[in-house]
C-alpha atoms as an extended CHARMM CRD file, in Angstrom:
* protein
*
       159  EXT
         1         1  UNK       CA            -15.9570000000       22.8950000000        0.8250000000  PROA      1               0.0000000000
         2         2  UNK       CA            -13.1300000000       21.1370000000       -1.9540000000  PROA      2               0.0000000000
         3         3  UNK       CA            -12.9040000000       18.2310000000        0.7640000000  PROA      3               0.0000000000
         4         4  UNK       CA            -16.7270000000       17.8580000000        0.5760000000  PROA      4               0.0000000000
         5         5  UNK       CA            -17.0900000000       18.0410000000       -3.0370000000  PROA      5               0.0000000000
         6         6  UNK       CA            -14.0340000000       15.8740000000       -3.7260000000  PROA      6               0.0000000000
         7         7  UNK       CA            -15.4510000000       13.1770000000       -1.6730000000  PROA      7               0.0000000000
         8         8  UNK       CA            -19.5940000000       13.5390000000       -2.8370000000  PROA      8               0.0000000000
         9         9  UNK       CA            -17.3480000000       12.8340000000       -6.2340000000  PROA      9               0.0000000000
        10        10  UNK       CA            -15.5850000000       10.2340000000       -5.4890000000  PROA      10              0.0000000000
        11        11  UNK       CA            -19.4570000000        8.5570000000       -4.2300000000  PROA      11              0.0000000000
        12        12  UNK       CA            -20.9050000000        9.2710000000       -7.4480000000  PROA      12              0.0000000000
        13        13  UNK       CA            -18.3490000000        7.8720000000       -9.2330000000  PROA      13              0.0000000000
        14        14  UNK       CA            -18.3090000000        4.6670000000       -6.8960000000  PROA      14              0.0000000000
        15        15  UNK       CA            -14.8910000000        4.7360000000       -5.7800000000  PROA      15              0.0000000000
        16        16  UNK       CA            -13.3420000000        3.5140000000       -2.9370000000  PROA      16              0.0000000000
        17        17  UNK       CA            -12.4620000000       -0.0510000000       -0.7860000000  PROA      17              0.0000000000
        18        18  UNK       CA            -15.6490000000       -2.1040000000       -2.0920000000  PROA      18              0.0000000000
        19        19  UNK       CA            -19.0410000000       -1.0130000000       -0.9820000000  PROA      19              0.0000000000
        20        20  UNK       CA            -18.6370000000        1.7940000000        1.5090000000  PROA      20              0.0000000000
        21        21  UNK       CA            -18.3780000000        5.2040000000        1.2970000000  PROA      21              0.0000000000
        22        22  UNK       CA            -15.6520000000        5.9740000000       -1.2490000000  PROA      22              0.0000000000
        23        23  UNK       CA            -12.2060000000        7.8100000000        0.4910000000  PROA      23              0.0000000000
        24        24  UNK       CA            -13.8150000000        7.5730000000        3.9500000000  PROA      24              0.0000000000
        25        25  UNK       CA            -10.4540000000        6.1170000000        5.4930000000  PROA      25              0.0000000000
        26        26  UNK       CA             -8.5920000000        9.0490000000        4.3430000000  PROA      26              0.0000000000
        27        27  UNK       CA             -4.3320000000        8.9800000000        4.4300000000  PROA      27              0.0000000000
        28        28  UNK       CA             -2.7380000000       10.1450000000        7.5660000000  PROA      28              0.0000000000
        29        29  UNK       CA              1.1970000000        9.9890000000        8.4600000000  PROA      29              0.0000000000
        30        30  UNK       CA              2.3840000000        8.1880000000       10.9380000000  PROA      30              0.0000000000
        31        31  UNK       CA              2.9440000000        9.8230000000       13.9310000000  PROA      31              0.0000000000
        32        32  UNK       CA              6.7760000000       10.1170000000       15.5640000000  PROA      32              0.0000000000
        33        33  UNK       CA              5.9450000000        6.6440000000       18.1230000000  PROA      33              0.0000000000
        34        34  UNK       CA              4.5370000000        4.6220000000       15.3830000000  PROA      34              0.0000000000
        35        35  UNK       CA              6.0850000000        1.4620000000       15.1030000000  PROA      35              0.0000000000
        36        36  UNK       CA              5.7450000000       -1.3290000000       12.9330000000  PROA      36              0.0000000000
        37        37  UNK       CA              3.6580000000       -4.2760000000       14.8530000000  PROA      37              0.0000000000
        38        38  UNK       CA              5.6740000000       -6.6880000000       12.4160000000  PROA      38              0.0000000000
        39        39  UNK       CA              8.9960000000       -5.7510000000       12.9360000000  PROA      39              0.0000000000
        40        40  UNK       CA              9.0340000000       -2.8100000000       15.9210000000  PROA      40              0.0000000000
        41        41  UNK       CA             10.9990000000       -0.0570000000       13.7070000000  PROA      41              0.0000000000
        42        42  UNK       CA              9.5980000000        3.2910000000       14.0410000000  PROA      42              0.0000000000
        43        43  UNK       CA              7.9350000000        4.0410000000       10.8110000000  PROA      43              0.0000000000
        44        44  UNK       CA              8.0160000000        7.8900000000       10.6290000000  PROA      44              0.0000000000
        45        45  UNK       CA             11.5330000000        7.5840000000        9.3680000000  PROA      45              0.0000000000
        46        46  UNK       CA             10.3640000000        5.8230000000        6.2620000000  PROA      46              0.0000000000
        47        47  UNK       CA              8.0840000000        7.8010000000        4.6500000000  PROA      47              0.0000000000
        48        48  UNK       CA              9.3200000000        7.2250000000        0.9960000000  PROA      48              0.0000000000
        49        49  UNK       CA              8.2580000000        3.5970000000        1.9370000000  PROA      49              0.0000000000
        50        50  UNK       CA              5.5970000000        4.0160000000        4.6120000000  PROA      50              0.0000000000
        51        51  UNK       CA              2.4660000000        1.7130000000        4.3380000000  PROA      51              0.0000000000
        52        52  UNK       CA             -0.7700000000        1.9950000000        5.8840000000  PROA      52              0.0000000000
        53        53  UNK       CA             -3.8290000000       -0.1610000000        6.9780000000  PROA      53              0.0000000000
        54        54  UNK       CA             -6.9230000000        1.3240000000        8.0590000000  PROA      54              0.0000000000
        55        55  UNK       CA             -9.5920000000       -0.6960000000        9.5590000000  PROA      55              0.0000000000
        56        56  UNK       CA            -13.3360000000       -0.3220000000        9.7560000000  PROA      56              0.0000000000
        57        57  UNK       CA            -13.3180000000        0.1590000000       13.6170000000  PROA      57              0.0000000000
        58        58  UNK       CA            -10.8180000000        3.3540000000       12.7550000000  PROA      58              0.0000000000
        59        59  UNK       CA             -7.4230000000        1.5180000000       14.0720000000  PROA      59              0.0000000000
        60        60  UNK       CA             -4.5530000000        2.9030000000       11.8860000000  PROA      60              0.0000000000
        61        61  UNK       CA             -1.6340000000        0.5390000000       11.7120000000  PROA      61              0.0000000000
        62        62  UNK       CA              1.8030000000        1.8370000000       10.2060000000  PROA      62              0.0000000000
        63        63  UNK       CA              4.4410000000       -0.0500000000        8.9900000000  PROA      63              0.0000000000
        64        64  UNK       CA              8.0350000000        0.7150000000        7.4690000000  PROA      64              0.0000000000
        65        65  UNK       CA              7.1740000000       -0.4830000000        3.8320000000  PROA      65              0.0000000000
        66        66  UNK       CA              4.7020000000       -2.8890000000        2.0570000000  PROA      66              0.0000000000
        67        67  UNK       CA              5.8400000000       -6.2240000000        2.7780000000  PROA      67              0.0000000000
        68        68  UNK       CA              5.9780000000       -6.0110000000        6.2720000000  PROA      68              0.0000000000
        69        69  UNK       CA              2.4990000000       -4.4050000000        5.8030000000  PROA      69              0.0000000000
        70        70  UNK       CA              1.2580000000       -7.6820000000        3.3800000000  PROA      70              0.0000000000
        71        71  UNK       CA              3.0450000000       -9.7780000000        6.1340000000  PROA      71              0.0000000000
        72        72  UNK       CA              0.5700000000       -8.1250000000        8.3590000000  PROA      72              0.0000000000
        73        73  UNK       CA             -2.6420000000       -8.2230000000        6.2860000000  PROA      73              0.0000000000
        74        74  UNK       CA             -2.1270000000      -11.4450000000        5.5250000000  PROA      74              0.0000000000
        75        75  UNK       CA             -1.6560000000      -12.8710000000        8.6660000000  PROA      75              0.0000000000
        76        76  UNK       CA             -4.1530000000      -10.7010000000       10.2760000000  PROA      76              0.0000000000
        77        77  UNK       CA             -5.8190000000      -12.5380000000       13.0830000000  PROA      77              0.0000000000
        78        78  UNK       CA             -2.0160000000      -13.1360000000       14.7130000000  PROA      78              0.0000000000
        79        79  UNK       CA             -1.9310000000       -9.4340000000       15.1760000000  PROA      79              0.0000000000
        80        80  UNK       CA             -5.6810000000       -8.9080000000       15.9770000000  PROA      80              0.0000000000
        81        81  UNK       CA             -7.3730000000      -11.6410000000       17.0820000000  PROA      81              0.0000000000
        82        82  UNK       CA            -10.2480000000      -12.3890000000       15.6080000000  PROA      82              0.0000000000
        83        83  UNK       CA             -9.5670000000      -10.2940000000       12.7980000000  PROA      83              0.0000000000
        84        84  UNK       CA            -10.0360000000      -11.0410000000        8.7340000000  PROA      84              0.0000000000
        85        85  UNK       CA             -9.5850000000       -9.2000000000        5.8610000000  PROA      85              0.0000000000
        86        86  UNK       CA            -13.4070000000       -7.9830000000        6.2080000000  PROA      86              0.0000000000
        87        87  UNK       CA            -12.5770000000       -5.6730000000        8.9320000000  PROA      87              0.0000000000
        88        88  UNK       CA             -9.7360000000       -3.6440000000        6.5180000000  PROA      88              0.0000000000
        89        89  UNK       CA            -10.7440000000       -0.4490000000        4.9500000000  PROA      89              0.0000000000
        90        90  UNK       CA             -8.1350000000        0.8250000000        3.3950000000  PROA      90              0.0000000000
        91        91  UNK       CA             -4.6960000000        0.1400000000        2.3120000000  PROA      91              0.0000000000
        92        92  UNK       CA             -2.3400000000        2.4200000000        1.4340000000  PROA      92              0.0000000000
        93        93  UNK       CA              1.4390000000        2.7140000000        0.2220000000  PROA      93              0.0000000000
        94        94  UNK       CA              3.8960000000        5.0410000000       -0.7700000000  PROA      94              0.0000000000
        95        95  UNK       CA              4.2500000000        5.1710000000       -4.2990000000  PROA      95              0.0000000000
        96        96  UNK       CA              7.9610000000        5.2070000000       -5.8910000000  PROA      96              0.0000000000
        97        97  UNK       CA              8.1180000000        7.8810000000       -8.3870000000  PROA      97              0.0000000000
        98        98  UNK       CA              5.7580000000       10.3090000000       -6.5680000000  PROA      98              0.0000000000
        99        99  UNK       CA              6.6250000000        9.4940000000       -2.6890000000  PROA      99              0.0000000000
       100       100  UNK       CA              2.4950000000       10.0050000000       -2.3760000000  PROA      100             0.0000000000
       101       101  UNK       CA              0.2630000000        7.5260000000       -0.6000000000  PROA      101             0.0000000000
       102       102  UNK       CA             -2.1660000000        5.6360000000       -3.1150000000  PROA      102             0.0000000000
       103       103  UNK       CA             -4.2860000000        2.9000000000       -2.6270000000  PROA      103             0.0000000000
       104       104  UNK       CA             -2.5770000000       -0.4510000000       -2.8150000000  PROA      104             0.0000000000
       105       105  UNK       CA             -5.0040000000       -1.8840000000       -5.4820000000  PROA      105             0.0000000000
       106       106  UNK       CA             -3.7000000000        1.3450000000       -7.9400000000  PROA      106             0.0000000000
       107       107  UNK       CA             -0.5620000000        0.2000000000       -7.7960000000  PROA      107             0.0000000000
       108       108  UNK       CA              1.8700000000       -2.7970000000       -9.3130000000  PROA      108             0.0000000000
       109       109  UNK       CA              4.1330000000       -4.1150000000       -6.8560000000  PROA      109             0.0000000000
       110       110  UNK       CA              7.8210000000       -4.9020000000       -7.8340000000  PROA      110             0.0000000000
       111       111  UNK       CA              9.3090000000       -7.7440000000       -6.2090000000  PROA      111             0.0000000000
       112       112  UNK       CA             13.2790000000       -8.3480000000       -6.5980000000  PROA      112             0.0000000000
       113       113  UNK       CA             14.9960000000       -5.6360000000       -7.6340000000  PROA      113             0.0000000000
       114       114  UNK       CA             17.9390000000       -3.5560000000       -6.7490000000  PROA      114             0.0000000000
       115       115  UNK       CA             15.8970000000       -0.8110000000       -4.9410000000  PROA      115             0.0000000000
       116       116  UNK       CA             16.1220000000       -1.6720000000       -0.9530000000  PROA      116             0.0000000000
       117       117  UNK       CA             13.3780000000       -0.5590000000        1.5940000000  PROA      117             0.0000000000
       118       118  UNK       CA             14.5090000000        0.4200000000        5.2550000000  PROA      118             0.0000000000
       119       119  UNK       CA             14.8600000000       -3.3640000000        5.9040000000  PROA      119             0.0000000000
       120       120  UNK       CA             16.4750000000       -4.6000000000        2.4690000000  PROA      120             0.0000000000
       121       121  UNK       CA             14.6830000000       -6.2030000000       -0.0730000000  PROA      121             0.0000000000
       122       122  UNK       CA             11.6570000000       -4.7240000000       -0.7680000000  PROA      122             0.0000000000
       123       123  UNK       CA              7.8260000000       -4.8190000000       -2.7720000000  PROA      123             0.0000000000
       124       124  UNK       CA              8.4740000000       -1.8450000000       -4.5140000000  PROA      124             0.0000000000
       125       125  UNK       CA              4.6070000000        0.0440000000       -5.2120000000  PROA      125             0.0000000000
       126       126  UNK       CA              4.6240000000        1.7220000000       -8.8520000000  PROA      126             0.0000000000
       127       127  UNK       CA              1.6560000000        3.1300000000      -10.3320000000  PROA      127             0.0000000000
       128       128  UNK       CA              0.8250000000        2.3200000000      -13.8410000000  PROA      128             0.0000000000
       129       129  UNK       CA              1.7640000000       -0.2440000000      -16.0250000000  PROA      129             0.0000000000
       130       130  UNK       CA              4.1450000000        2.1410000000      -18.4530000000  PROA      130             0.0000000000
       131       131  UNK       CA              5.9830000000        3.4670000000      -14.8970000000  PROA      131             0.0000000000
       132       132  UNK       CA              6.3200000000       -0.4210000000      -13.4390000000  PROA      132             0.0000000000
       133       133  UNK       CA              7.5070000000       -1.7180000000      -17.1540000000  PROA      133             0.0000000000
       134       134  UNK       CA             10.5460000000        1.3750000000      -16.8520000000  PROA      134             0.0000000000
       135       135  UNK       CA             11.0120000000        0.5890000000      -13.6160000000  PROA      135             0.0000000000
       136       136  UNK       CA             12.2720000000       -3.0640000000      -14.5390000000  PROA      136             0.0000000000
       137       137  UNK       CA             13.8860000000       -2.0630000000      -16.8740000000  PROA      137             0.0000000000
       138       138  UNK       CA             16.0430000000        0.6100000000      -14.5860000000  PROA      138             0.0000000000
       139       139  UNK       CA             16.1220000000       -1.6430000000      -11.6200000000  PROA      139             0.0000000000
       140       140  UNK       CA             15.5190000000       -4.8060000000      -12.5690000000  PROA      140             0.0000000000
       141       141  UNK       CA             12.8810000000       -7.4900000000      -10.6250000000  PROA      141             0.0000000000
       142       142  UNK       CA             11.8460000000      -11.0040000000      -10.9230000000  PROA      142             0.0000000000
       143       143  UNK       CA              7.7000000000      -10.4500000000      -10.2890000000  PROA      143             0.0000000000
       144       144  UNK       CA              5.2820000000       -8.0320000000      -11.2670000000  PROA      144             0.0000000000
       145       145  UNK       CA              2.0810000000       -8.1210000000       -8.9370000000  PROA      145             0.0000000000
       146       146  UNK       CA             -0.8590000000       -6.8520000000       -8.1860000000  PROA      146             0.0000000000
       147       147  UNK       CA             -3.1170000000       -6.5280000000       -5.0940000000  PROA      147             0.0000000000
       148       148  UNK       CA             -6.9050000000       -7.1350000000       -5.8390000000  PROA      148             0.0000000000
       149       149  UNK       CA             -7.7510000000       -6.7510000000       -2.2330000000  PROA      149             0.0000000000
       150       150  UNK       CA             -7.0120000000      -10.2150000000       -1.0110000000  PROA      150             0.0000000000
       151       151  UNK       CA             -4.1890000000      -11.5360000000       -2.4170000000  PROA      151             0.0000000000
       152       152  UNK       CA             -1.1850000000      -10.4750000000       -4.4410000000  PROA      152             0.0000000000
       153       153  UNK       CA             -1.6230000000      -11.4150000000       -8.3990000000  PROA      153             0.0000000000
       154       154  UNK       CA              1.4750000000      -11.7780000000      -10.2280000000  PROA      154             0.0000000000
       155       155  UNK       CA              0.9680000000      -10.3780000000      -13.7960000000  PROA      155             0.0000000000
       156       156  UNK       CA              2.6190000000      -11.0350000000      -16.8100000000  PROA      156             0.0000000000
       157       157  UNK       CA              5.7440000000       -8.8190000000      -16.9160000000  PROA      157             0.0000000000
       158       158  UNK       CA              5.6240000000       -9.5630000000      -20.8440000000  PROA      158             0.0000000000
       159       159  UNK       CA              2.0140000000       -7.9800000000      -20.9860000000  PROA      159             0.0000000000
């Protein structure tokens, strides 16, 4: 009944991917055999850094943190064939502060700083602009970005 309600919300209000039905990909965890297509590391492990693409055909694909997932999307017809940005859904990440799965376009995306993902350097996802500006300040980084749902933006850290 909440579920329902939540989601006849989140129509009204127009939210969502672009276009379709607003939180009809819905977050899932990755299962204990998921493995990340880009680099083969089982992705359950990593769920403070676990990224997620949903596509329109309901594929899930899991990956052990954002920039093996952005390696992924944007590179997407050498992992599916015939395959373009079109055919995504949803993309989620694992937010920093929270450790809860957002949408990647709510988030800024910290590149170098002295936070490591399961596989070293990492695109750390912060949400907010206030959260991302403490976060360089704690940990450092050389780019703030964003994702508007085809390429990452880099913003003005001095904004």
């Amino acid at each position: 009944m909440i579920r329902k309600f939540l989601i006849s919300l989140a129509i009204v209000l127009g939210l969502g991917w672009g276009g379709g039905p607003a939180f009809a990909a819905e977050w899932r965890a990755p299962g204990a055999d998921a493995r990340c297509p880009v680099c083969g590391m089982f992705v359950a492990s990593y769920h403070n850094w676990t990224a997620s693409i949903i596509l329109k055909d309901g594929a899930r694909v899991f990956f052990d943190g954002p920039k093996d997932m952005f390696r992924y999307f944007f590179d997407l017809n050498k992992y599916r064939p015939g395959a373009g940005p079109e055919a995504v859904e949803e993309i989620f990440v694992t937010e920093y502060y929270t450790v809860q799965p957002v949408p990647a376009r709510q988030v800024y995306f910290i590149n170098g700083s002295d936070v490591l993902g399961p596989m070293g350097k990492e695109l750390v996802p912060v949400k907010g602009l206030e959260p991302a500006r403490a976060f360089l300040r704690d940990h450092g980084g050389v780019k703030l970005l964003r994702f508007d749902g085809q390429a990452l933006i880099e913003v003005d850290i001095q904004q």
